[in-house]
Amino acid sequence: MDAIPVFELQTVSHSYGGVQALSEVNLTVCAGEHVALIGPSGAGKSTLIGLLNGSIAPTQGTARALGHTLASMGLRERRAVQRRIGTIYQQYALVENLQVVHNVNAGNLGRWSLLRALISLFWPLDIERATDALDQVGIAEKLYARTGTLSGGQQQRVALARVLVQAPQAILADEPIASLDPERGREIIALLLDLVAQRGTTLVVSLHAVDVALACFPRVVGLRDGRIVFDCPSAQVAPTQIEELYRTHRIGIGDVA
Amino acid sequence: MRLDRQPARINPKPISLTIPRPSPLNGRNLALLFYALLLLWSLAQIDLLSGSVINGGGWPLLLRFAQGAFVPDLSPAIVLLALESALITVAYAVCGTALSLLIGIVGGLLSSERWWQTLFPQQAGRARQRYLFPWLGVRAALAGPRAIHEVIWGLLFVTVFGLDPLSAILALALPFGAITARVFAEMIDDTPRAPLHALQHSGAQPLAALCYSVVPQALPDLVGYSFYRFECAIRSATVLGLVGAGGLGYQLLLSLQSLRYEQMWTFLYALVLLSGLTDLWSGALRQRLGHGDDRESLIDCRRAPRAPRADPLVRRSLLVALVVTPLSFWYVAADWGKLVAPRSAALLADLAARAWPPRLEVAFLQELTAQAGQTLAMAVIAATLAGLGGMLLAFPAAALSRNPGHGASGLTALLTRSFLLLCRAIAEPIWALIALFVLFPGVLPGAIGLALYNLGILGRLMAETVENLDRRPLQALRALGAGEAATFAYAEVPAALPRFLAYSLYRWEVCLRATVVVGLVGAGGLGRMLGEQLARFDYRAVMTILGAFIVLTVLADLASAFLRRQLIRGA
């Protein structure tokens, strides 16, 4: 298929102020791959996701998405690439006092003209597509419900439907199930994997739930202190590696390089 | 076994640890000392000993005035007049609010950081430089109209446009628009960022991304605040009437000056009814839309849970607003042509020429300094009285939610709330006029007028604070056997105090700006001086006084910010 990798990080480092979040990370994700990122809090998982969708620029190194170096592009061109990458967030990033249909239709904003977007806020357009997306995530009946009245699991489904409407080539998910109970979390991951499998979409998910990562994803990347500790098929991840990944520092964070 | 014996020591081992008490020389105590000195100095300005404070000759007049309360003039002609002037006041308020919202929406968007960040997205670090100038430019342009009270704007517009409704409407619209813009900008910048970022990073164009995140997120707050602004506009329209714009305030002043107290009470009752109803209505709306109160509610936790937009009261109110706004514009029949008429431009140029250069003679500046001191003292005393009164009345006003299901609590709450409503239904200068029956012009009548009105506002805000307190610490103390008074002192007061202080300090800033209106009706301070110079058409002196006012306002804002920082943790 496509020879160009979907995501490519070459010796990428990123620091916030003086704090190093990622150090010389190399990562290549090819079309159709499903990758889970695991690691303790503060390991740099969210930063890595941000580098992949262009919301964060690397301090050093090159980050490419769909063959483009997002950080060095003009705004318009960057947007054109970004609309082919969908992202799901831990806190859903939905507008709670809008009806579900508008949050789902927000996935169209990369394609729609401003006028069309404005009209739709008053008279929802393209309802078929929105209904279809909601149906696929199992909550079609919530089309006209106020988003804030839905449960956490349902809101994450709305966020999923928004990404489905966006119809991207790759989906990123930053801790998509960390705010849900384990059962609801497994449901969302299963749904996500099912949806990307049907479409051949590339998927990168950061997860706290190690068991889910190992059970559901063919490839697992372990991150700690801003470095990739391992990157291998999930079957090859040894329990000692997991233990090492989450081992607490003895005193503070003084031994971080 | 006796239950009330001395409890056992926590640690049976002998004490080996002593931790020194922290030094009392901290920022908080210094701030308190600063405030205490300021208050003492302010009280000294009243000059009680000089014998020129209480006007003994005024008592019979006050008595006659009070008697009028029981025999208001209810003849058809006067009732009709009251109705008609109330209608004019409402129409001014509607038009002024409508225009101020227009200014507020445009100005609010342009002075919010979110707008510029979204239009000029940049990678972290370099982001600000590209929009810093236009952003700060808009903010600076809006600061001017805000610093000057609407009554001063009214007086200035009258000299340019004459006694046309246009002057009254613009006097409301300009400062209100600037205040609304600032509050809107804060509301916009307060909306959660995540939804906007999610849209931006999935390639949506900036304007569409704003319309699908920030706009709907901020909308309930904006609508709630708009209705609050209308409530303020009703009061301000009355005050503008006092300085000649017509409507209820104008009739009030006429009947007072001609000593027809029975008629005056008819207008007062009309005013209380009008303000009271608007107050209750806008309060009910804001409860449904989240707290859209002044900057005061922005001080903390504004993200209250919202009822859906489908709420019938909100929907009907919006519908009423939609119908009433064009009707009001038609009814006031302002001469909009004057806005662009060459004559207005000529008058404005003439005014500017006569106002320059500002008067700076030594004698005048000495008088100015003395009056500025009186103004400052007036605001300090007023805010202190209103703050203390509010703190005392907040608890009985919130009695029902403190002791639910208690019959007497319900009555206490109702009485206290009615009193507070009455206090804020009557604008500061009217209270000051009543105080002037028995007091000579000076610090005291102005301070009383400001204090009563602001007590009404503060009492309501503070009662809401008490109602919304987290009840769990209270229940925990009751559960361990603490009495009512101890629970009050250890749980309720400490939890409510930071917000009480924040509200009171902000009220101080408001009081200082409002000293001008009580001054104009004769209470004293810079406002009185301003009125005298305006009557003399000495615009050079007016210019200097306005300058002094702005300097005073800025100083007070700085002092208030200092006190807030020192007294309230995390504010």
PDB file of C-alpha atoms in Angstrom, chain B residues 45-186:
ATOM      1  CA  GLN B  45     -13.247  63.674  57.466  1.00  0.00           C
ATOM      2  CA  ILE B  46     -16.854  63.733  58.687  1.00  0.00           C
ATOM      3  CA  ASP B  47     -15.790  66.343  61.213  1.00  0.00           C
ATOM      4  CA  LEU B  48     -18.562  65.619  63.697  1.00  0.00           C
ATOM      5  CA  LEU B  49     -17.276  68.184  66.196  1.00  0.00           C
ATOM      6  CA  SER B  50     -17.550  71.181  63.879  1.00  0.00           C
ATOM      7  CA  GLY B  51     -21.316  71.365  64.367  1.00  0.00           C
ATOM      8  CA  SER B  52     -21.931  71.549  60.640  1.00  0.00           C
ATOM      9  CA  VAL B  53     -23.003  67.936  60.193  1.00  0.00           C
ATOM     10  CA  ILE B  54     -26.567  67.705  61.440  1.00  0.00           C
ATOM     11  CA  ASN B  55     -29.082  70.230  60.204  1.00  0.00           C
ATOM     12  CA  GLY B  56     -31.501  70.528  63.130  1.00  0.00           C
ATOM     13  CA  GLY B  57     -33.899  72.610  61.071  1.00  0.00           C
ATOM     14  CA  GLY B  58     -34.553  69.691  58.762  1.00  0.00           C
ATOM     15  CA  TRP B  59     -36.460  67.485  61.180  1.00  0.00           C
ATOM     16  CA  PRO B  60     -39.934  68.961  60.515  1.00  0.00           C
ATOM     17  CA  LEU B  61     -39.383  68.538  56.782  1.00  0.00           C
ATOM     18  CA  LEU B  62     -38.263  64.948  57.238  1.00  0.00           C
ATOM     19  CA  LEU B  63     -41.349  64.319  59.350  1.00  0.00           C
ATOM     20  CA  ARG B  64     -43.585  65.776  56.658  1.00  0.00           C
ATOM     21  CA  PHE B  65     -41.810  63.668  54.082  1.00  0.00           C
ATOM     22  CA  ALA B  66     -42.282  60.522  56.198  1.00  0.00           C
ATOM     23  CA  GLN B  67     -45.952  61.280  56.671  1.00  0.00           C
ATOM     24  CA  GLY B  68     -46.306  61.379  52.903  1.00  0.00           C
ATOM     25  CA  ALA B  69     -45.582  57.666  52.811  1.00  0.00           C
ATOM     26  CA  PHE B  70     -49.046  56.952  54.183  1.00  0.00           C
ATOM     27  CA  VAL B  71     -50.913  59.371  51.952  1.00  0.00           C
ATOM     28  CA  PRO B  72     -49.368  59.133  48.484  1.00  0.00           C
ATOM     29  CA  ASP B  73     -51.137  61.205  45.864  1.00  0.00           C
ATOM     30  CA  LEU B  74     -53.254  58.647  43.996  1.00  0.00           C
ATOM     31  CA  SER B  75     -55.214  61.096  41.846  1.00  0.00           C
ATOM     32  CA  PRO B  76     -55.622  59.792  38.284  1.00  0.00           C
ATOM     33  CA  ALA B  77     -53.459  62.543  36.816  1.00  0.00           C
ATOM     34  CA  ILE B  78     -50.477  61.745  39.056  1.00  0.00           C
ATOM     35  CA  VAL B  79     -50.849  57.975  38.713  1.00  0.00           C
ATOM     36  CA  LEU B  80     -50.990  58.392  34.942  1.00  0.00           C
ATOM     37  CA  LEU B  81     -47.926  60.619  35.073  1.00  0.00           C
ATOM     38  CA  ALA B  82     -46.084  58.042  37.186  1.00  0.00           C
ATOM     39  CA  LEU B  83     -47.026  55.343  34.684  1.00  0.00           C
ATOM     40  CA  GLU B  84     -45.918  57.391  31.729  1.00  0.00           C
ATOM     41  CA  SER B  85     -42.600  58.385  33.282  1.00  0.00           C
ATOM     42  CA  ALA B  86     -41.983  54.756  34.309  1.00  0.00           C
ATOM     43  CA  LEU B  87     -42.556  53.814  30.677  1.00  0.00           C
ATOM     44  CA  ILE B  88     -39.995  56.404  29.556  1.00  0.00           C
ATOM     45  CA  THR B  89     -37.463  55.106  32.076  1.00  0.00           C
ATOM     46  CA  VAL B  90     -38.002  51.520  30.892  1.00  0.00           C
ATOM     47  CA  ALA B  91     -37.711  52.555  27.256  1.00  0.00           C
ATOM     48  CA  TYR B  92     -34.404  54.364  27.930  1.00  0.00           C
ATOM     49  CA  ALA B  93     -33.135  51.325  29.793  1.00  0.00           C
ATOM     50  CA  VAL B  94     -34.132  48.950  26.968  1.00  0.00           C
ATOM     51  CA  CYS B  95     -32.532  51.077  24.245  1.00  0.00           C
ATOM     52  CA  GLY B  96     -29.406  51.691  26.322  1.00  0.00           C
ATOM     53  CA  THR B  97     -29.044  47.986  27.105  1.00  0.00           C
ATOM     54  CA  ALA B  98     -29.593  46.971  23.487  1.00  0.00           C
ATOM     55  CA  LEU B  99     -26.876  49.306  22.237  1.00  0.00           C
ATOM     56  CA  SER B 100     -24.529  48.391  25.070  1.00  0.00           C
ATOM     57  CA  LEU B 101     -24.916  44.705  24.191  1.00  0.00           C
ATOM     58  CA  LEU B 102     -23.937  45.499  20.620  1.00  0.00           C
ATOM     59  CA  ILE B 103     -20.811  47.280  21.872  1.00  0.00           C
ATOM     60  CA  GLY B 104     -20.262  44.531  24.428  1.00  0.00           C
ATOM     61  CA  ILE B 105     -20.401  41.656  21.961  1.00  0.00           C
ATOM     62  CA  VAL B 106     -18.058  43.231  19.423  1.00  0.00           C
ATOM     63  CA  GLY B 107     -15.760  44.719  22.062  1.00  0.00           C
ATOM     64  CA  GLY B 108     -15.872  41.565  24.176  1.00  0.00           C
ATOM     65  CA  LEU B 109     -14.803  39.346  21.301  1.00  0.00           C
ATOM     66  CA  LEU B 110     -12.065  41.726  20.215  1.00  0.00           C
ATOM     67  CA  SER B 111     -10.710  42.184  23.734  1.00  0.00           C
ATOM     68  CA  SER B 112     -10.770  38.476  24.614  1.00  0.00           C
ATOM     69  CA  GLU B 113      -7.479  36.682  24.315  1.00  0.00           C
ATOM     70  CA  ARG B 114      -9.207  33.583  22.976  1.00  0.00           C
ATOM     71  CA  TRP B 115     -10.333  35.409  19.833  1.00  0.00           C
ATOM     72  CA  TRP B 116      -6.838  36.558  18.920  1.00  0.00           C
ATOM     73  CA  GLN B 117      -5.240  33.260  19.873  1.00  0.00           C
ATOM     74  CA  THR B 118      -7.634  31.442  17.599  1.00  0.00           C
ATOM     75  CA  LEU B 119      -7.197  33.790  14.652  1.00  0.00           C
ATOM     76  CA  PHE B 120      -3.415  33.842  14.984  1.00  0.00           C
ATOM     77  CA  PRO B 121      -2.563  30.338  16.126  1.00  0.00           C
ATOM     78  CA  GLN B 122       1.138  29.864  16.670  1.00  0.00           C
ATOM     79  CA  GLN B 123       3.281  27.254  18.231  1.00  0.00           C
ATOM     80  CA  ALA B 124       3.961  27.867  21.895  1.00  0.00           C
ATOM     81  CA  GLY B 125       6.370  30.629  22.832  1.00  0.00           C
ATOM     82  CA  ARG B 126       6.007  33.004  19.914  1.00  0.00           C
ATOM     83  CA  ALA B 127       2.256  33.252  20.103  1.00  0.00           C
ATOM     84  CA  ARG B 128       1.666  36.631  21.718  1.00  0.00           C
ATOM     85  CA  GLN B 129       3.650  39.103  19.710  1.00  0.00           C
ATOM     86  CA  ARG B 130       1.513  38.845  16.599  1.00  0.00           C
ATOM     87  CA  TYR B 131      -1.692  40.094  18.189  1.00  0.00           C
ATOM     88  CA  LEU B 132      -0.421  41.949  21.220  1.00  0.00           C
ATOM     89  CA  PHE B 133      -0.954  45.426  19.764  1.00  0.00           C
ATOM     90  CA  PRO B 134      -4.497  45.140  18.427  1.00  0.00           C
ATOM     91  CA  TRP B 135      -5.526  43.174  21.528  1.00  0.00           C
ATOM     92  CA  LEU B 136      -4.166  45.651  24.043  1.00  0.00           C
ATOM     93  CA  GLY B 137      -5.387  48.495  21.842  1.00  0.00           C
ATOM     94  CA  VAL B 138      -8.987  47.333  22.101  1.00  0.00           C
ATOM     95  CA  ARG B 139      -8.636  46.820  25.850  1.00  0.00           C
ATOM     96  CA  ALA B 140      -7.230  50.328  26.312  1.00  0.00           C
ATOM     97  CA  ALA B 141      -9.947  51.872  24.123  1.00  0.00           C
ATOM     98  CA  LEU B 142     -12.607  50.266  26.328  1.00  0.00           C
ATOM     99  CA  ALA B 143     -11.001  51.327  29.617  1.00  0.00           C
ATOM    100  CA  GLY B 144     -11.759  55.036  29.072  1.00  0.00           C
ATOM    101  CA  PRO B 145     -15.569  54.892  28.797  1.00  0.00           C
ATOM    102  CA  ARG B 146     -15.638  52.495  31.762  1.00  0.00           C
ATOM    103  CA  ALA B 147     -13.756  54.829  34.105  1.00  0.00           C
ATOM    104  CA  ILE B 148     -16.343  57.611  33.763  1.00  0.00           C
ATOM    105  CA  HIS B 149     -19.766  57.247  35.354  1.00  0.00           C
ATOM    106  CA  GLU B 150     -22.809  57.177  33.074  1.00  0.00           C
ATOM    107  CA  VAL B 151     -24.151  60.354  34.662  1.00  0.00           C
ATOM    108  CA  ILE B 152     -21.040  62.283  33.618  1.00  0.00           C
ATOM    109  CA  TRP B 153     -21.425  60.871  30.127  1.00  0.00           C
ATOM    110  CA  GLY B 154     -25.031  62.060  30.249  1.00  0.00           C
ATOM    111  CA  LEU B 155     -24.011  65.591  31.169  1.00  0.00           C
ATOM    112  CA  LEU B 156     -21.388  65.667  28.417  1.00  0.00           C
ATOM    113  CA  PHE B 157     -23.790  64.310  25.797  1.00  0.00           C
ATOM    114  CA  VAL B 158     -26.399  66.886  26.777  1.00  0.00           C
ATOM    115  CA  THR B 159     -24.004  69.676  25.878  1.00  0.00           C
ATOM    116  CA  VAL B 160     -23.445  68.112  22.445  1.00  0.00           C
ATOM    117  CA  PHE B 161     -26.845  66.653  21.527  1.00  0.00           C
ATOM    118  CA  GLY B 162     -29.091  68.753  23.756  1.00  0.00           C
ATOM    119  CA  LEU B 163     -31.894  67.413  25.948  1.00  0.00           C
ATOM    120  CA  ASP B 164     -32.727  64.688  23.439  1.00  0.00           C
ATOM    121  CA  PRO B 165     -33.457  61.065  24.422  1.00  0.00           C
ATOM    122  CA  LEU B 166     -30.367  60.334  22.349  1.00  0.00           C
ATOM    123  CA  SER B 167     -28.185  61.780  25.144  1.00  0.00           C
ATOM    124  CA  ALA B 168     -29.728  59.507  27.756  1.00  0.00           C
ATOM    125  CA  ILE B 169     -29.483  56.399  25.577  1.00  0.00           C
ATOM    126  CA  LEU B 170     -25.866  57.034  24.624  1.00  0.00           C
ATOM    127  CA  ALA B 171     -24.982  57.845  28.233  1.00  0.00           C
ATOM    128  CA  LEU B 172     -26.216  54.385  29.181  1.00  0.00           C
ATOM    129  CA  ALA B 173     -24.874  52.575  26.131  1.00  0.00           C
ATOM    130  CA  LEU B 174     -21.278  53.784  26.160  1.00  0.00           C
ATOM    131  CA  PRO B 175     -20.101  52.965  29.717  1.00  0.00           C
ATOM    132  CA  PHE B 176     -22.359  49.911  29.957  1.00  0.00           C
ATOM    133  CA  GLY B 177     -21.040  48.699  26.609  1.00  0.00           C
ATOM    134  CA  ALA B 178     -17.472  49.020  27.826  1.00  0.00           C
ATOM    135  CA  ILE B 179     -18.227  47.210  31.095  1.00  0.00           C
ATOM    136  CA  THR B 180     -20.165  44.506  29.246  1.00  0.00           C
ATOM    137  CA  ALA B 181     -17.273  44.078  26.818  1.00  0.00           C
ATOM    138  CA  ARG B 182     -14.871  43.503  29.679  1.00  0.00           C
ATOM    139  CA  VAL B 183     -17.151  40.994  31.402  1.00  0.00           C
ATOM    140  CA  PHE B 184     -17.917  39.216  28.116  1.00  0.00           C
ATOM    141  CA  ALA B 185     -14.192  38.989  27.388  1.00  0.00           C
ATOM    142  CA  GLU B 186     -13.618  37.387  30.789  1.00  0.00           C
TER     143      GLU B 186
END
